[in-house]
């Protein structure tokens, strides 16, 4: 398979092309088989265990160890969307797990900590916002390691920070993504220097810098096309943890491989089928988590509105102990009291490890109907030696489960056709262009015809500034499906009325 000029992160994975036609058990097997490509050599190239890539990781880990040993040294993880959320989570955990590095490891998320749950439109597309966010961390003396994460090598927020770091002395500049550098987005980004005015040009320049790393392991296409919260998110979590183990990175990465093999032995089919039925009857999937499982529950819930066009109530998280895990995030909307004010009788509850040990959650569970509760398999502590740092491994164990559960629930709900998201919420330039590709694919029209249909569905024109179109798109329900029907010849208002009559979008698109 030759990725050509299309980013790997946007490609259709042949393994999951008929995901919407499979049983829960078969669909789970496909998702976890796709995750195994993190490690395996496949049609896209070598994965995380490629010797050349591991050698680069070891050099970077040694650099981080040197910088954090300097009294004025600091390390910055940064990204937008899922990448930024994982950057902030990793930075928080580094400070907690390695006390000597407290105050030296920082996380940056486009939109700030408020965007950990509610995405902030347009900020991912801003070079200026990225540079304003990082400027205080670059002020003053001391060495810096900056790691900018952009799965598809597209985020202007990260590009702006990369450009700023290149100009600072004693700064190691790193970009991490999962598509070849020559497929990075090539459009001009206002605010970048003219000679490196696009992400692609900037990465090409970084590749020639003495104190820079361009890390682009080939983990393969996503099981849901473009949904980098899945494999891209997993690889990001693994690598940011692995960098804390200089000289032992391969062994640490192998622990995640063992964990995935264990997960494939679990029986999750019944829970997945139940989750789909819960959504179809109008209920919410509500993760119930406490302590170290809370950030992953919150992360998965946060990703469902942009990925599937989910309503805010459809996937939620009730979390205890969130303040200890994410001290800079205001989690009051996700505590038990807040949830109980908006509870619905149709809701289903996904109980995660640790929740039973919280007295308030345990008491509340006694009031819930037994058939409204399902539990996820607990973390297999027995697989690892007593001295193993378990927290990041536990994160990925529950990330994999939550991603599979919510993804396949929305497949059952009719939000995925084959392995394509049909109710993607457009909130940035990357998703605008992904939306055009989806419309062209599903309506069998050219990219120009697809964009014209998107304009008509939005009530906009080609002359409207792109940022304004994106702001309108964020507020627009069922936009991709309306645009597909418009591209097929429907009047936009007739398409809106038909969608109101048939909310299961896949049924409309397959008539």
XYZ file of C-alpha atoms in Angstrom:
511
model
C 0.000 0.000 0.000
C 1.533 3.288 -1.080
C 0.318 6.275 0.934
C 1.238 8.620 -1.921
C 0.457 12.232 -1.096
C -2.472 11.424 1.188
C -1.635 11.496 4.875
C -1.667 8.052 6.443
C -3.912 9.389 9.203
C -6.652 10.144 6.646
C -6.546 6.870 4.724
C -9.172 4.133 4.690
C -8.020 1.026 6.543
C -8.920 -2.091 4.510
C -9.246 -4.158 7.685
C -12.252 -2.153 8.895
C -13.966 -1.136 5.639
C -17.082 -3.099 6.636
C -16.979 -2.403 10.365
C -20.651 -1.411 10.415
C -21.676 -4.859 9.165
C -19.802 -6.920 11.741
C -20.821 -8.502 15.026
C -19.491 -6.782 18.153
C -16.951 -9.569 18.669
C -15.667 -9.371 15.086
C -15.557 -5.575 15.189
C -13.552 -5.642 18.425
C -11.094 -8.072 16.868
C -10.605 -5.670 13.949
C -10.036 -2.667 16.212
C -7.457 -4.450 18.333
C -5.764 -5.957 15.279
C -5.372 -2.425 13.930
C -3.840 -1.365 17.260
C -1.286 -4.173 16.938
C 0.095 -2.319 13.931
C 1.650 0.124 16.397
C 4.384 -2.476 16.769
C 4.370 -4.497 13.571
C 5.921 -3.766 10.203
C 3.093 -3.458 7.704
C 2.195 -1.960 4.343
C 2.705 1.583 5.643
C 6.170 0.853 7.035
C 7.843 -0.103 10.333
C 6.160 0.671 13.648
C 7.335 1.766 17.071
C 9.913 -1.023 17.426
C 11.852 -0.019 14.300
C 15.548 0.035 15.366
C 16.272 3.395 13.734
C 13.253 4.985 15.404
C 14.164 3.489 18.785
C 17.698 4.862 18.436
C 16.263 8.354 17.914
C 13.997 7.903 20.946
C 16.946 6.878 23.104
C 18.914 9.950 22.029
C 15.936 12.160 22.826
C 15.366 10.476 26.200
C 19.015 11.047 27.108
C 18.634 14.704 26.141
C 15.530 15.041 28.329
C 17.381 13.475 31.262
C 20.202 15.991 30.841
C 17.844 18.954 30.557
C 15.734 18.000 33.575
C 18.930 17.618 35.622
C 19.745 21.271 34.910
C 18.320 23.589 37.606
C 16.902 25.848 34.890
C 15.992 23.150 32.369
C 12.444 22.395 31.288
C 10.532 20.058 28.987
C 7.347 20.978 27.126
C 4.801 18.582 25.612
C 2.234 20.309 23.383
C -0.585 19.599 20.966
C -4.189 20.252 19.985
C -7.234 18.066 20.571
C -6.438 14.558 21.794
C -2.709 15.167 21.285
C -2.809 18.183 23.587
C -4.928 16.424 26.197
C -2.443 13.569 26.314
C 0.437 16.062 26.425
C -1.052 17.707 29.506
C -1.836 14.375 31.147
C 1.706 13.105 30.541
C 3.246 16.299 31.921
C 1.086 16.073 35.041
C 2.079 12.448 35.565
C 5.775 13.120 35.025
C 5.650 15.729 37.784
C 3.848 13.288 40.081
C 5.885 10.168 39.254
C 9.307 11.808 39.252
C 9.410 14.288 42.097
C 12.769 15.691 41.033
C 11.133 16.886 37.792
C 8.193 18.677 39.411
C 7.909 22.124 37.872
C 10.184 21.193 34.981
C 7.775 19.292 32.725
C 4.904 21.291 31.231
C 1.927 20.451 29.033
C 0.240 22.767 26.546
C -3.196 22.183 25.006
C -4.703 24.443 22.348
C -7.506 26.229 24.156
C -6.004 25.623 27.602
C -7.221 23.234 30.277
C -10.834 24.162 29.554
C -10.386 22.358 26.212
C -9.580 19.078 27.969
C -13.312 18.375 27.811
C -14.838 20.999 25.503
C -12.973 21.545 22.234
C -12.168 25.155 21.357
C -12.779 25.869 17.697
C -10.193 27.646 15.538
C -7.362 27.737 18.141
C -5.774 24.628 16.603
C -5.444 26.666 13.407
C -3.661 29.619 15.004
C 0.101 30.063 14.827
C -0.244 33.157 17.014
C -2.144 31.362 19.801
C 0.442 28.588 19.873
C 3.276 31.066 20.147
C 1.534 33.128 22.822
C 0.964 29.977 24.891
C 4.577 28.849 24.780
C 6.323 32.222 25.068
C 6.311 32.326 28.906
C 7.892 28.866 29.046
C 10.682 29.927 26.683
C 11.503 33.105 28.606
C 14.626 33.143 30.713
C 17.797 31.073 30.513
C 18.209 27.333 30.658
C 17.921 24.492 28.145
C 14.535 23.427 26.783
C 13.206 20.313 25.082
C 9.984 20.985 23.166
C 7.902 18.094 21.763
C 5.077 19.214 19.480
C 2.550 16.480 18.705
C 0.402 16.567 15.577
C -0.693 13.110 14.437
C -1.363 14.200 10.864
C 1.346 16.908 10.822
C -1.292 19.576 10.321
C -1.797 21.679 13.480
C -0.867 25.328 13.019
C -0.845 25.669 16.818
C 2.102 23.253 16.934
C 3.759 24.707 13.832
C 3.926 28.140 15.438
C 5.625 26.709 18.497
C 8.088 24.695 16.419
C 9.064 27.845 14.537
C 9.571 29.804 17.757
C 11.649 27.047 19.352
C 13.917 26.815 16.294
C 14.953 30.414 16.895
C 15.796 29.934 20.578
C 19.299 28.941 21.657
C 19.810 25.792 23.745
C 16.484 24.359 22.609
C 15.883 20.870 21.279
C 12.908 21.000 18.924
C 10.905 17.830 18.284
C 7.878 17.132 16.108
C 5.967 13.879 16.590
C 3.442 12.637 14.033
C 2.280 9.496 12.283
C 2.449 10.244 8.575
C 5.518 10.707 6.344
C 6.997 14.232 6.508
C 6.461 14.751 2.779
C 2.705 14.318 3.323
C 2.522 17.025 6.005
C -0.002 19.768 5.278
C 1.492 22.175 2.747
C -0.852 25.166 2.909
C 0.607 28.517 3.944
C 0.141 29.298 7.637
C -0.085 33.018 8.463
C 2.494 33.938 11.076
C 5.237 31.544 10.009
C 8.465 32.843 8.426
C 8.139 32.925 4.608
C 10.958 30.428 4.067
C 9.203 27.856 6.269
C 5.642 29.004 5.728
C 3.872 25.629 5.887
C 4.067 22.655 8.217
C 5.728 20.639 5.447
C 8.400 23.266 4.816
C 8.974 23.706 8.534
C 9.477 19.970 9.067
C 11.873 19.817 6.119
C 13.918 22.565 7.777
C 13.837 20.780 11.140
C 15.236 17.664 9.484
C 18.416 19.614 8.714
C 18.794 21.190 12.172
C 21.491 19.780 14.446
C 19.377 19.898 17.605
C 16.016 18.691 16.311
C 14.113 15.444 15.884
C 11.471 14.588 13.294
C 9.738 11.514 14.726
C 7.237 9.916 12.342
C 6.868 6.196 13.073
C 4.489 4.436 10.727
C 1.641 3.031 12.818
C -0.765 2.606 9.887
C -4.174 4.039 9.056
C -6.777 4.513 11.761
C -9.548 1.901 12.095
C -12.041 4.772 11.771
C -10.671 6.935 8.972
C -9.115 10.101 10.364
C -9.928 9.268 14.001
C -6.457 9.843 15.429
C -7.824 9.594 18.963
C -7.396 5.852 18.448
C -4.000 4.632 17.196
C -2.459 8.097 17.132
C -3.545 8.685 20.707
C -2.276 5.279 21.813
C 1.125 5.813 20.214
C 1.385 9.284 21.742
C 0.621 7.956 25.230
C 3.133 5.126 24.833
C 5.938 7.334 23.527
C 5.594 10.157 26.041
C 5.838 7.536 28.762
C 8.711 5.690 27.089
C 10.844 8.829 27.071
C 11.019 8.605 30.874
C 13.030 5.358 30.564
C 16.373 6.209 28.908
C 18.300 3.059 28.112
C 15.169 0.946 28.653
C 12.707 2.318 26.117
C 12.324 -0.870 24.112
C 11.561 -2.848 27.256
C 8.997 -0.264 28.355
C 7.291 -0.270 24.950
C 7.181 -4.063 25.047
C 5.128 -3.875 28.257
C 2.384 -2.092 26.323
C 2.574 -4.811 23.680
C 2.006 -7.465 26.368
C -0.916 -5.409 27.666
C -2.577 -5.292 24.244
C -2.203 -9.042 23.857
C -3.939 -9.473 27.213
C -6.734 -7.131 26.169
C -7.415 -9.211 23.069
C -8.237 -12.127 25.380
C -11.019 -10.206 27.139
C -14.703 -10.724 26.360
C -16.113 -7.283 25.613
C -18.719 -8.178 22.988
C -21.700 -8.158 25.356
C -20.701 -4.779 26.830
C -20.320 -3.301 23.339
C -23.734 -4.608 22.220
C -25.327 -3.217 25.407
C -23.664 0.178 24.818
C -25.115 0.416 21.312
C -28.596 -0.460 22.574
C -28.263 2.154 25.330
C -27.624 4.892 22.773
C -30.392 3.673 20.476
C -33.003 3.914 23.229
C -31.970 7.514 23.940
C -29.751 6.926 26.945
C -26.283 8.073 27.861
C -23.170 5.989 28.241
C -21.873 7.244 31.573
C -18.379 6.232 32.619
C -18.046 5.985 36.395
C -14.420 6.321 37.448
C -12.274 7.273 40.401
C -8.626 8.084 40.915
C -6.251 7.034 38.156
C -8.991 5.830 35.790
C -10.787 9.199 35.806
C -8.653 11.020 33.176
C -9.203 8.273 30.573
C -12.954 8.232 31.191
C -13.068 11.989 30.771
C -10.832 11.868 27.697
C -13.019 9.372 25.860
C -16.211 11.273 26.673
C -14.647 14.530 25.466
C -13.829 13.043 22.067
C -17.308 11.809 21.129
C -18.954 15.142 20.159
C -16.292 16.114 17.580
C -15.794 12.557 16.319
C -19.393 11.400 16.012
C -21.437 14.594 16.297
C -22.632 13.212 19.632
C -24.928 15.242 21.839
C -23.269 16.318 25.116
C -25.378 13.882 27.151
C -24.677 10.797 25.024
C -21.283 9.959 26.526
C -20.460 11.384 29.947
C -18.026 10.794 32.779
C -18.756 10.827 36.503
C -15.409 11.115 38.239
C -14.202 11.049 41.828
C -10.709 12.238 42.702
C -10.292 14.173 39.461
C -8.651 17.134 41.204
C -5.770 14.950 42.358
C -5.221 13.546 38.862
C -5.686 16.769 36.860
C -5.103 19.595 39.355
C -5.334 22.344 36.717
C -8.667 21.154 35.280
C -11.988 22.305 36.718
C -13.870 19.024 36.994
C -16.863 20.185 39.021
C -19.217 19.452 36.106
C -18.146 15.813 36.234
C -18.633 15.001 39.907
C -21.498 12.877 41.162
C -23.655 15.762 42.374
C -23.469 17.491 38.984
C -24.385 14.301 37.132
C -27.346 13.565 39.393
C -28.875 16.914 38.407
C -28.993 15.823 34.752
C -29.466 12.049 35.107
C -31.842 10.243 32.740
C -33.681 7.019 33.458
C -32.434 5.589 30.149
C -28.763 6.002 31.072
C -26.319 3.109 31.212
C -23.299 3.059 33.491
C -19.836 1.791 32.597
C -18.124 1.027 35.898
C -14.339 1.369 35.869
C -11.750 0.090 38.330
C -11.420 2.211 41.438
C -14.990 3.505 41.421
C -16.178 0.895 43.915
C -13.603 2.115 46.443
C -15.092 5.611 46.507
C -17.735 5.727 49.279
C -20.093 8.124 47.494
C -19.968 6.219 44.200
C -20.363 2.880 45.979
C -23.441 4.127 47.863
C -24.952 5.549 44.663
C -24.462 2.272 42.815
C -26.839 0.542 45.242
C -29.651 2.764 43.930
C -29.044 1.870 40.269
C -30.763 -0.940 38.412
C -28.423 -3.893 38.015
C -29.176 -4.216 34.290
C -28.111 -0.585 33.759
C -24.530 -1.320 34.842
C -21.628 -2.961 33.046
C -18.037 -3.203 34.261
C -14.822 -3.035 32.270
C -12.144 -5.655 32.947
C -9.726 -4.451 35.636
C -6.097 -3.662 34.940
C -4.027 -6.905 34.960
C -1.458 -5.965 37.590
C -0.227 -9.561 37.719
C 1.417 -9.223 34.299
C 4.138 -6.925 35.620
C 6.796 -6.936 38.314
C 6.027 -5.186 41.584
C 8.414 -2.315 40.816
C 6.764 -1.463 37.478
C 5.358 2.044 37.065
C 1.721 1.079 36.499
C -0.064 4.407 35.987
C 0.643 5.005 32.270
C 0.043 1.320 31.502
C -3.295 1.542 33.307
C -4.141 4.622 31.239
C -3.749 2.754 27.980
C -5.590 -0.338 29.232
C -8.679 1.782 29.842
C -8.138 4.053 26.834
C -8.241 1.033 24.534
C -11.421 -0.245 26.169
C -13.224 3.108 26.257
C -12.282 3.907 22.648
C -13.589 0.542 21.469
C -16.777 0.856 23.510
C -17.738 4.362 22.379
C -16.679 3.787 18.773
C -18.693 0.607 18.321
C -21.655 2.058 20.217
C -21.814 4.876 17.670
C -21.347 2.385 14.837
C -24.487 0.645 16.119
C -26.208 4.012 16.484
C -25.654 4.728 12.782
C -22.863 7.317 12.930
C -20.323 5.271 10.943
C -20.680 3.999 7.368
C -18.106 1.306 6.691
C -15.303 2.941 8.632
C -16.131 6.567 7.799
C -17.543 9.089 10.258
C -20.777 10.468 8.781
C -21.540 13.029 11.487
C -18.109 14.520 12.017
C -18.283 17.906 13.746
C -16.118 20.381 11.853
C -14.241 22.578 14.322
C -10.936 23.384 12.604
C -9.267 23.501 9.194
C -8.108 19.886 9.379
C -11.689 18.740 9.907
C -12.992 21.099 7.213
C -10.779 19.382 4.648
C -11.543 15.942 6.077
C -15.239 16.750 5.774
C -14.820 17.653 2.119
C -13.089 14.323 1.531
C -15.894 12.440 3.272
C -18.575 14.217 1.255
C -16.731 13.540 -2.001
C -16.319 9.881 -1.072
C -19.883 9.270 0.105
C -21.598 11.272 -2.641
C -19.173 10.139 -5.374
C -18.427 13.681 -6.526
C -15.288 15.761 -7.012
C -13.653 17.647 -4.145
C -14.847 20.932 -5.628
C -18.419 19.678 -5.880
C -18.169 18.400 -2.299
C -17.000 21.786 -1.017
C -19.765 23.531 -2.968
C -22.314 21.212 -1.324
C -20.813 21.939 2.083
C -21.165 25.679 1.445
C -24.807 25.226 0.426
C -25.598 23.073 3.457
C -24.074 25.769 5.675
C -25.713 28.662 3.853
C -22.246 30.074 3.130
C -20.286 30.898 -0.007
C -16.761 30.250 -1.202
C -15.948 33.880 -0.425
C -16.752 33.529 3.289
C -13.509 33.471 5.344
C -12.660 29.915 6.343
C -12.596 30.690 10.072
C -16.139 32.064 9.807
C -17.276 28.937 7.966
C -15.762 26.767 10.677
C -17.527 28.732 13.416
C -20.808 28.185 11.583
C -20.017 24.500 11.073
C -19.419 23.944 14.799
C -22.999 25.055 15.475
C -24.486 23.054 12.607
C -26.109 19.688 13.337
C -25.772 16.683 10.987
C -23.726 18.814 8.607
C -21.791 16.102 6.776
C -24.903 14.061 6.005
C -26.826 17.162 4.890
C -23.947 18.080 2.597
C -23.798 14.554 1.154
C -27.515 14.658 0.352
C -27.076 18.149 -1.105
C -24.240 16.874 -3.306
C -26.581 14.104 -4.481
C -29.085 16.694 -5.662
C -31.259 17.369 -2.626
C -32.341 20.858 -1.698
C -30.505 21.702 1.585
C -33.746 22.375 3.482
C -35.343 19.196 2.155
C -32.245 17.318 3.316
C -32.586 18.856 6.780
C -36.244 17.801 6.978
C -35.474 14.251 5.834
C -32.742 13.904 8.477
C -35.228 15.019 11.136
C -37.508 12.162 10.042
C -34.713 9.567 9.917
C -32.078 10.291 12.588
C -30.133 7.094 11.829
C -27.812 8.710 9.317
C -26.415 5.520 7.814
C -29.946 4.506 6.789
C -30.292 7.739 4.815
C -26.932 7.416 3.130
C -27.438 3.818 2.016
C -30.856 4.220 0.409
